Amino acid sequence: LSSLRVYQGVPDLERPRVAMEGRTAAKAVAPILIPYADLAAGKDLSELIEKAFGFDGLGILAVHGIPEVEELRAAVFKDGYAFANMDEQIKAKYEHKASFYSFGWSHGKEKLQGHPDYSKGSYYNNPLHNDPFGDPKVMEKHPSFATPNVWPKKELPTLEENFMTMGQLVVKVGVMVAAQADRLVESKCPTYTKGRLHNMIKNNKACKARLLHYFPIESKGLETKKESKTNGGDPFSDWCGWHNDHSSLTGLVIGQFVDTRTGKPIECPDPKAGLYIRSRKGELYQIKLPKSKEVHANNTLLFQIGESSQIHSGGLLQATPHAVRGAAAPNVSRESYAVFMQPPIDEKMDVPQGVKPEAAQSAQAAEQLPARVPTLGSRYGTKNCPFTTCNYAAFTTESLAAYH
């Protein structure tokens, strides 16, 4: 047991968890909706932020009415599909082992439910700066944060511009969401550093974006796979396993399904496919946009709060575990794009003055986590990430080690 992390005196892998088996009925719900016009105007949206990111929320909201999304979404997803379907030898040229595959192409290098993950391929880069630090010493010390971007300029010259322009829009809107989250926390915690989340996201150079291609689920054994556990996991995570984002705020471009026989975008062929969230009460929800002319994939971005914000707010903002369920249909892939807005590398991972660090995650929330999601307490307040001195780089190392 010496290698296991301990949470409230109980080894993390032995903590009681509410099993997913027998609890697979999910309720379809819409995320909290925020008009982009209200966000851009700086209206006080604290009530909506609390409904989304507070203890009783699902950790997700949708900002709709963003006019630039449609063109940028189509362009970056077209590139993502094109690169993922290139020859394996070409893709291998753009793997970057020295950064632990945190830049360029990555496929099968990460783990899903404890096994090598071949269900999706990812193209990682910094959407804000091609070379954010320009300092070899920083790159050597923090390769997963500070490595210059890797681009297939010869094979896919449009990827760089489309990837970065999409990411910069997500961060632009994310900065506004962060300011609203700050406003909420400031109203409830007088010792919270004013504007902390907004300033971190706005000023940090080390942002990370991930262009994802989810490969088709093979038709062989499809019906069995659809309703059974996958690789020791569960049917809700066969494209992306259960996890919490450890960054501050994640921005998501809504995914696009593709018919791999034609390469053309299609509507989702499986109503059960998509993003799922587990609440702090153990309830399972499928996230779906409402059927509306005002809210749709081509004008909307999703935002999920991360564990760094959970720590920095002393638990007033709460990350929630989520997973992506694959489409139970042959010849269907999915394109997606996520931006992880995070603290600076050396940002101290501390709660507001006067708040106990343990308050960042309640025992109830910890017990309701899916079995393979490590508790916050198993990664924060540890020997390698102590309450008093841990910075974001150390917290990231602990978090990645716990998952992979």
Short mmCIF file of C-alpha atoms in Angstrom, two decimals:
data_model
loop_
_atom_site.label_atom_id
_atom_site.label_comp_id
_atom_site.label_asym_id
_atom_site.label_seq_id
_atom_site.Cartn_x
_atom_site.Cartn_y
_atom_site.Cartn_z
CA LEU A 1 0.00 0.00 0.00
CA SER A 2 2.99 2.31 0.21
CA SER A 3 2.60 3.26 -3.45
CA LEU A 4 -1.05 4.27 -3.04
CA ARG A 5 -2.13 7.79 -2.31
CA VAL A 6 -4.24 8.32 0.82
CA TYR A 7 -7.41 10.38 1.11
CA GLN A 8 -8.79 11.04 4.59
CA GLY A 9 -6.84 8.07 5.92
CA VAL A 10 -8.03 5.64 3.24
CA PRO A 11 -5.80 4.52 0.31
CA ASP A 12 -7.18 6.14 -2.83
CA LEU A 13 -7.74 2.90 -4.73
CA GLU A 14 -9.61 1.38 -1.76
CA ARG A 15 -11.99 4.24 -1.12
CA PRO A 16 -15.66 3.30 -1.39
CA ARG A 17 -17.05 4.48 -4.70
CA VAL A 18 -20.58 4.27 -6.00
CA ALA A 19 -20.37 1.68 -8.78
CA MET A 20 -21.41 2.61 -12.30
CA GLU A 21 -22.96 -0.79 -12.91
CA GLY A 22 -26.70 -0.68 -12.54
CA ARG A 23 -26.64 3.09 -12.68
CA THR A 24 -26.24 3.56 -16.41
CA ALA A 25 -29.50 5.44 -17.01
CA ALA A 26 -28.47 8.98 -17.91
CA LYS A 27 -30.64 12.07 -18.00
CA ALA A 28 -30.18 14.36 -20.99
CA VAL A 29 -29.80 17.99 -19.90
CA ALA A 30 -28.74 21.25 -21.45
CA PRO A 31 -25.78 23.15 -19.97
CA ILE A 32 -26.35 26.52 -18.34
CA LEU A 33 -26.81 28.95 -21.25
CA ILE A 34 -25.18 32.39 -21.40
CA PRO A 35 -25.70 34.78 -24.34
CA TYR A 36 -22.40 36.01 -25.72
CA ALA A 37 -23.83 39.53 -25.94
CA ASP A 38 -24.44 39.59 -22.17
CA LEU A 39 -20.97 38.24 -21.48
CA ALA A 40 -19.29 40.77 -23.76
CA ALA A 41 -21.33 43.60 -22.20
CA GLY A 42 -20.00 42.69 -18.75
CA LYS A 43 -23.40 42.03 -17.18
CA ASP A 44 -23.36 40.43 -13.74
CA LEU A 45 -23.88 36.74 -14.50
CA SER A 46 -22.94 35.44 -11.06
CA GLU A 47 -26.19 33.57 -10.59
CA LEU A 48 -25.69 31.60 -13.82
CA ILE A 49 -22.02 30.99 -13.03
CA GLU A 50 -22.95 29.53 -9.64
CA LYS A 51 -25.59 27.28 -11.22
CA ALA A 52 -22.94 25.97 -13.60
CA PHE A 53 -19.75 25.91 -11.54
CA GLY A 54 -20.99 25.79 -7.93
CA PHE A 55 -21.26 22.66 -5.76
CA ASP A 56 -24.69 21.72 -7.12
CA GLY A 57 -23.77 22.49 -10.72
CA LEU A 58 -22.45 20.19 -13.42
CA GLY A 59 -19.30 22.23 -13.97
CA ILE A 60 -20.26 23.26 -17.50
CA LEU A 61 -21.88 26.18 -19.32
CA ALA A 62 -22.50 27.18 -22.93
CA VAL A 63 -21.84 30.62 -24.38
CA HIS A 64 -23.98 31.04 -27.50
CA GLY A 65 -24.32 33.63 -30.22
CA ILE A 66 -20.61 33.81 -31.12
CA PRO A 67 -20.54 34.65 -34.85
CA GLU A 68 -16.97 33.53 -35.62
CA VAL A 69 -17.45 29.93 -34.46
CA GLU A 70 -19.03 28.49 -37.60
CA GLU A 71 -16.24 29.26 -40.08
CA LEU A 72 -13.39 28.46 -37.69
CA ARG A 73 -15.01 25.23 -36.46
CA ALA A 74 -15.45 23.90 -40.00
CA ALA A 75 -11.87 24.77 -40.95
CA VAL A 76 -10.09 23.27 -37.95
CA PHE A 77 -12.20 20.09 -37.97
CA LYS A 78 -11.49 19.61 -41.68
CA ASP A 79 -7.77 19.81 -40.91
CA GLY A 80 -8.06 17.50 -37.92
CA TYR A 81 -9.79 14.83 -39.97
CA ALA A 82 -7.27 15.21 -42.79
CA PHE A 83 -4.23 14.81 -40.58
CA ALA A 84 -5.63 11.86 -38.61
CA ASN A 85 -6.19 10.00 -41.89
CA MET A 86 -2.69 10.57 -43.27
CA ASP A 87 -0.16 7.78 -43.58
CA GLU A 88 1.19 6.58 -40.24
CA GLN A 89 4.77 7.39 -41.27
CA ILE A 90 3.81 10.98 -41.95
CA LYS A 91 2.03 11.34 -38.60
CA ALA A 92 5.00 9.81 -36.78
CA LYS A 93 7.20 12.66 -38.07
CA TYR A 94 5.21 15.04 -35.89
CA GLU A 95 5.33 13.11 -32.63
CA HIS A 96 7.40 14.84 -29.96
CA LYS A 97 8.67 12.36 -27.41
CA ALA A 98 10.84 14.90 -25.56
CA SER A 99 7.72 16.80 -24.44
CA PHE A 100 6.06 13.52 -23.37
CA TYR A 101 3.90 13.83 -26.50
CA SER A 102 2.44 17.11 -25.22
CA PHE A 103 3.13 18.81 -28.55
CA GLY A 104 2.37 17.57 -32.03
CA TRP A 105 0.69 14.24 -32.77
CA SER A 106 -0.13 11.67 -30.09
CA HIS A 107 -1.87 8.33 -30.65
CA GLY A 108 -1.69 5.36 -28.31
CA LYS A 109 0.69 7.18 -25.96
CA GLU A 110 -1.91 7.84 -23.27
CA LYS A 111 -4.09 5.42 -21.35
CA LEU A 112 -7.86 4.87 -21.36
CA GLN A 113 -9.19 2.92 -18.38
CA GLY A 114 -5.69 1.60 -17.72
CA HIS A 115 -4.91 0.52 -21.31
CA PRO A 116 -3.09 2.24 -24.21
CA ASP A 117 -5.61 4.58 -25.81
CA TYR A 118 -6.02 3.95 -29.53
CA SER A 119 -9.59 5.24 -29.59
CA LYS A 120 -8.49 8.78 -30.41
CA GLY A 121 -5.58 10.73 -31.80
CA SER A 122 -4.63 14.20 -30.58
CA TYR A 123 -2.72 17.11 -32.05
CA TYR A 124 -1.41 19.32 -29.25
CA ASN A 125 0.04 22.82 -29.50
CA ASN A 126 -0.05 26.23 -27.83
CA PRO A 127 -2.81 28.24 -29.55
CA LEU A 128 -1.45 31.61 -28.42
CA HIS A 129 2.31 31.49 -29.04
CA ASN A 130 4.45 29.33 -31.32
CA ASP A 131 7.42 29.77 -28.99
CA PRO A 132 6.08 31.19 -25.73
CA PHE A 133 9.33 31.36 -23.77
CA GLY A 134 12.20 31.30 -26.23
CA ASP A 135 14.48 30.12 -23.44
CA PRO A 136 16.21 26.72 -23.77
CA LYS A 137 16.55 26.45 -19.99
CA VAL A 138 12.79 26.81 -19.48
CA MET A 139 12.16 24.32 -22.29
CA GLU A 140 14.53 21.80 -20.72
CA LYS A 141 12.97 22.17 -17.27
CA HIS A 142 9.34 22.20 -18.43
CA PRO A 143 9.15 20.46 -21.84
CA SER A 144 5.43 19.71 -21.62
CA PHE A 145 4.69 23.43 -21.17
CA ALA A 146 7.47 25.33 -22.94
CA THR A 147 8.31 23.37 -26.10
CA PRO A 148 7.82 25.36 -29.34
CA ASN A 149 4.87 24.31 -31.46
CA VAL A 150 5.20 21.49 -33.99
CA TRP A 151 3.45 21.93 -37.35
CA PRO A 152 3.13 19.78 -40.51
CA LYS A 153 3.83 22.78 -42.71
CA LYS A 154 4.52 20.68 -45.81
CA GLU A 155 1.73 18.12 -45.54
CA LEU A 156 -1.01 20.36 -44.10
CA PRO A 157 -0.04 24.05 -44.32
CA THR A 158 -3.49 25.32 -43.25
CA LEU A 159 -3.40 23.62 -39.85
CA GLU A 160 -1.29 26.21 -38.06
CA GLU A 161 -3.51 29.19 -38.84
CA ASN A 162 -6.80 27.35 -38.34
CA PHE A 163 -5.66 25.72 -35.08
CA MET A 164 -4.37 28.95 -33.57
CA THR A 165 -7.22 31.20 -34.73
CA MET A 166 -9.78 28.81 -33.27
CA GLY A 167 -7.88 28.58 -30.02
CA GLN A 168 -7.50 32.32 -29.70
CA LEU A 169 -11.26 32.78 -30.03
CA VAL A 170 -11.84 30.19 -27.29
CA VAL A 171 -9.39 31.98 -24.98
CA LYS A 172 -10.94 35.37 -25.77
CA VAL A 173 -14.34 34.13 -24.61
CA GLY A 174 -12.77 32.13 -21.77
CA VAL A 175 -11.19 35.29 -20.33
CA MET A 176 -14.69 36.79 -20.09
CA VAL A 177 -16.06 33.65 -18.41
CA ALA A 178 -13.14 33.74 -15.96
CA ALA A 179 -13.95 37.33 -15.01
CA GLN A 180 -17.51 36.28 -14.17
CA ALA A 181 -16.25 33.35 -12.10
CA ASP A 182 -13.97 35.75 -10.20
CA ARG A 183 -16.92 38.02 -9.52
CA LEU A 184 -18.85 35.13 -7.97
CA VAL A 185 -15.98 33.95 -5.78
CA GLU A 186 -15.14 37.51 -4.67
CA SER A 187 -18.74 37.97 -3.50
CA LYS A 188 -18.51 34.88 -1.29
CA CYS A 189 -14.89 34.92 -0.13
CA PRO A 190 -13.41 38.28 0.93
CA THR A 191 -9.85 36.89 1.03
CA TYR A 192 -9.91 35.64 -2.57
CA THR A 193 -7.36 37.45 -4.72
CA LYS A 194 -9.38 39.83 -6.87
CA GLY A 195 -9.40 38.88 -10.54
CA ARG A 196 -7.12 35.90 -10.02
CA LEU A 197 -8.60 33.49 -12.57
CA HIS A 198 -9.09 36.21 -15.19
CA ASN A 199 -5.56 37.50 -14.82
CA MET A 200 -3.98 34.03 -14.93
CA ILE A 201 -5.78 33.07 -18.12
CA LYS A 202 -5.29 36.44 -19.79
CA ASN A 203 -1.57 36.74 -19.04
CA ASN A 204 -0.30 33.15 -19.05
CA LYS A 205 1.81 32.15 -22.06
CA ALA A 206 1.60 28.39 -21.50
CA CYS A 207 -1.86 27.58 -22.86
CA LYS A 208 -2.54 24.19 -24.44
CA ALA A 209 -5.03 23.23 -27.15
CA ARG A 210 -5.91 19.73 -28.30
CA LEU A 211 -7.41 18.88 -31.68
CA LEU A 212 -8.97 15.44 -31.31
CA HIS A 213 -9.95 12.78 -33.80
CA TYR A 214 -12.02 9.93 -32.34
CA PHE A 215 -11.62 6.86 -34.52
CA PRO A 216 -14.68 4.77 -35.46
CA ILE A 217 -15.80 2.06 -33.08
CA GLU A 218 -15.46 -1.16 -35.06
CA SER A 219 -18.73 -2.75 -36.13
CA LYS A 220 -17.58 -6.15 -34.86
CA GLY A 221 -19.29 -6.77 -31.52
CA LEU A 222 -20.85 -3.32 -31.64
CA GLU A 223 -24.06 -4.19 -29.85
CA THR A 224 -22.18 -5.94 -27.06
CA LYS A 225 -19.71 -3.10 -26.74
CA LYS A 226 -22.48 -0.56 -26.61
CA GLU A 227 -23.98 -1.88 -23.42
CA SER A 228 -20.99 -3.45 -21.70
CA LYS A 229 -17.94 -2.21 -19.89
CA THR A 230 -14.95 -1.29 -22.04
CA ASN A 231 -11.47 -2.38 -20.99
CA GLY A 232 -12.56 -2.63 -17.38
CA GLY A 233 -14.33 0.71 -17.52
CA ASP A 234 -17.92 1.38 -18.51
CA PRO A 235 -19.91 2.09 -21.67
CA PHE A 236 -19.79 5.86 -21.10
CA SER A 237 -16.07 6.20 -21.70
CA ASP A 238 -15.15 4.20 -24.79
CA TRP A 239 -13.95 7.34 -26.61
CA CYS A 240 -12.61 9.33 -23.67
CA GLY A 241 -12.37 7.91 -20.15
CA TRP A 242 -13.69 9.47 -16.98
CA HIS A 243 -11.52 12.32 -15.74
CA ASN A 244 -11.43 15.78 -14.23
CA ASP A 245 -9.53 18.52 -16.03
CA HIS A 246 -6.75 19.69 -13.71
CA SER A 247 -6.34 23.06 -15.44
CA SER A 248 -8.29 26.22 -14.58
CA LEU A 249 -10.88 26.41 -17.36
CA THR A 250 -11.46 24.26 -20.43
CA GLY A 251 -13.05 25.66 -23.57
CA LEU A 252 -14.68 23.18 -25.97
CA VAL A 253 -15.68 23.53 -29.58
CA ILE A 254 -18.71 21.29 -30.00
CA GLY A 255 -17.79 18.05 -31.74
CA GLN A 256 -18.58 17.11 -35.33
CA PHE A 257 -19.38 13.56 -36.49
CA VAL A 258 -18.01 12.42 -39.85
CA ASP A 259 -18.94 9.58 -42.18
CA THR A 260 -15.52 8.02 -42.81
CA ARG A 261 -16.67 6.52 -46.12
CA THR A 262 -17.20 9.97 -47.62
CA GLY A 263 -15.27 12.27 -45.28
CA LYS A 264 -18.39 14.44 -44.99
CA PRO A 265 -19.88 15.84 -41.74
CA ILE A 266 -23.06 14.15 -40.57
CA GLU A 267 -25.55 14.45 -37.74
CA CYS A 268 -24.89 12.26 -34.72
CA PRO A 269 -26.03 8.72 -35.67
CA ASP A 270 -26.37 7.54 -32.07
CA PRO A 271 -28.45 9.50 -29.55
CA LYS A 272 -26.43 8.01 -26.70
CA ALA A 273 -23.07 9.24 -28.04
CA GLY A 274 -21.43 12.36 -26.68
CA LEU A 275 -20.39 14.09 -23.47
CA TYR A 276 -21.42 12.70 -20.07
CA ILE A 277 -20.96 14.22 -16.62
CA ARG A 278 -21.18 12.66 -13.17
CA SER A 279 -22.61 14.98 -10.49
CA ARG A 280 -21.44 15.24 -6.89
CA LYS A 281 -24.58 13.32 -5.94
CA GLY A 282 -23.58 10.41 -8.18
CA GLU A 283 -26.13 11.16 -10.89
CA LEU A 284 -25.27 10.64 -14.56
CA TYR A 285 -26.09 13.30 -17.15
CA GLN A 286 -25.71 13.49 -20.90
CA ILE A 287 -25.00 17.04 -22.07
CA LYS A 288 -27.04 18.15 -25.07
CA LEU A 289 -27.75 21.56 -26.51
CA PRO A 290 -31.42 22.51 -26.69
CA LYS A 291 -33.02 22.35 -30.11
CA SER A 292 -33.08 26.05 -30.84
CA LYS A 293 -32.30 28.49 -33.64
CA GLU A 294 -30.45 30.66 -31.11
CA VAL A 295 -28.24 27.90 -29.68
CA HIS A 296 -26.42 25.45 -31.94
CA ALA A 297 -22.99 23.92 -32.56
CA ASN A 298 -21.98 26.60 -35.05
CA ASN A 299 -22.37 29.55 -32.67
CA THR A 300 -21.66 28.02 -29.27
CA LEU A 301 -18.64 27.21 -27.12
CA LEU A 302 -18.74 25.08 -23.97
CA PHE A 303 -16.69 25.86 -20.86
CA GLN A 304 -15.88 23.48 -18.02
CA ILE A 305 -14.28 24.53 -14.75
CA GLY A 306 -11.10 22.72 -13.74
CA GLU A 307 -9.47 21.54 -10.53
CA SER A 308 -6.98 24.43 -10.35
CA SER A 309 -9.92 26.81 -10.05
CA GLN A 310 -11.41 24.46 -7.48
CA ILE A 311 -8.27 24.86 -5.38
CA HIS A 312 -7.81 28.59 -5.90
CA SER A 313 -11.45 29.28 -5.00
CA GLY A 314 -11.32 27.08 -1.90
CA GLY A 315 -14.00 24.80 -3.32
CA LEU A 316 -16.49 27.51 -4.34
CA LEU A 317 -15.95 26.47 -7.95
CA GLN A 318 -16.17 22.72 -8.58
CA ALA A 319 -14.83 20.56 -11.40
CA THR A 320 -16.90 17.54 -12.38
CA PRO A 321 -15.81 14.19 -13.87
CA HIS A 322 -16.75 13.73 -17.50
CA ALA A 323 -16.33 11.22 -20.31
CA VAL A 324 -17.16 10.85 -24.00
CA ARG A 325 -19.24 7.91 -25.16
CA GLY A 326 -18.55 6.69 -28.69
CA ALA A 327 -21.09 6.43 -31.48
CA ALA A 328 -22.49 2.90 -31.70
CA ALA A 329 -22.41 2.97 -35.49
CA PRO A 330 -19.79 1.79 -37.98
CA ASN A 331 -17.78 4.20 -40.15
CA VAL A 332 -18.32 7.18 -37.88
CA SER A 333 -15.56 9.34 -36.43
CA ARG A 334 -15.78 12.51 -34.35
CA GLU A 335 -13.71 15.70 -34.44
CA SER A 336 -13.32 17.88 -31.37
CA TYR A 337 -11.17 20.75 -30.11
CA ALA A 338 -10.39 21.69 -26.51
CA VAL A 339 -8.37 24.54 -25.02
CA PHE A 340 -6.93 24.11 -21.54
CA MET A 341 -6.52 27.51 -19.94
CA GLN A 342 -4.23 27.09 -16.97
CA PRO A 343 -2.17 28.88 -14.32
CA PRO A 344 1.43 29.88 -15.03
CA ILE A 345 3.95 27.09 -14.44
CA ASP A 346 5.13 28.56 -11.13
CA GLU A 347 1.70 29.68 -9.88
CA LYS A 348 1.20 28.63 -6.27
CA MET A 349 -1.60 26.15 -5.76
CA ASP A 350 -3.12 27.72 -2.67
CA VAL A 351 -6.59 28.32 -1.32
CA PRO A 352 -7.74 31.78 -0.15
CA GLN A 353 -6.40 32.94 3.19
CA GLY A 354 -8.38 31.52 6.09
CA VAL A 355 -9.74 28.57 4.09
CA LYS A 356 -8.56 25.05 4.88
CA PRO A 357 -6.99 23.35 1.84
CA GLU A 358 -9.05 20.21 2.50
CA ALA A 359 -12.17 22.28 1.80
CA ALA A 360 -11.34 22.23 -1.91
CA GLN A 361 -13.01 18.81 -2.21
CA SER A 362 -15.66 17.48 0.14
CA ALA A 363 -15.79 13.84 1.22
CA GLN A 364 -19.17 13.50 -0.50
CA ALA A 365 -17.78 14.73 -3.82
CA ALA A 366 -14.75 12.45 -3.52
CA GLU A 367 -16.87 9.37 -2.86
CA GLN A 368 -19.03 9.99 -5.93
CA LEU A 369 -16.11 10.06 -8.36
CA PRO A 370 -16.00 7.26 -10.96
CA ALA A 371 -13.65 4.50 -9.91
CA ARG A 372 -10.67 5.50 -12.06
CA VAL A 373 -10.80 9.23 -11.29
CA PRO A 374 -8.24 10.04 -8.56
CA THR A 375 -9.42 12.29 -5.75
CA LEU A 376 -8.04 15.78 -5.47
CA GLY A 377 -6.72 14.81 -2.05
CA SER A 378 -4.56 12.09 -3.61
CA ARG A 379 -2.70 14.67 -5.70
CA TYR A 380 -2.86 17.89 -3.67
CA GLY A 381 -1.43 18.04 -0.18
CA THR A 382 0.98 15.20 -0.93
CA LYS A 383 4.72 14.85 -0.47
CA ASN A 384 5.34 16.03 -4.03
CA CYS A 385 2.61 18.67 -4.00
CA PRO A 386 2.32 20.02 -0.42
CA PHE A 387 -0.33 22.56 0.51
CA THR A 388 2.27 25.17 1.43
CA THR A 389 4.63 25.14 -1.56
CA CYS A 390 3.09 23.26 -4.49
CA ASN A 391 3.02 25.07 -7.82
CA TYR A 392 1.08 24.30 -10.97
CA ALA A 393 3.92 22.37 -12.60
CA ALA A 394 4.12 20.00 -9.61
CA PHE A 395 0.33 19.64 -9.47
CA THR A 396 0.31 18.77 -13.17
CA THR A 397 2.99 16.13 -12.66
CA GLU A 398 1.01 14.55 -9.81
CA SER A 399 -2.21 14.61 -11.83
CA LEU A 400 -0.74 13.07 -14.98
CA ALA A 401 1.01 10.38 -12.95
CA ALA A 402 -2.27 9.48 -11.26
CA TYR A 403 -4.06 9.01 -14.60
CA HIS A 404 -1.30 7.57 -16.75
#
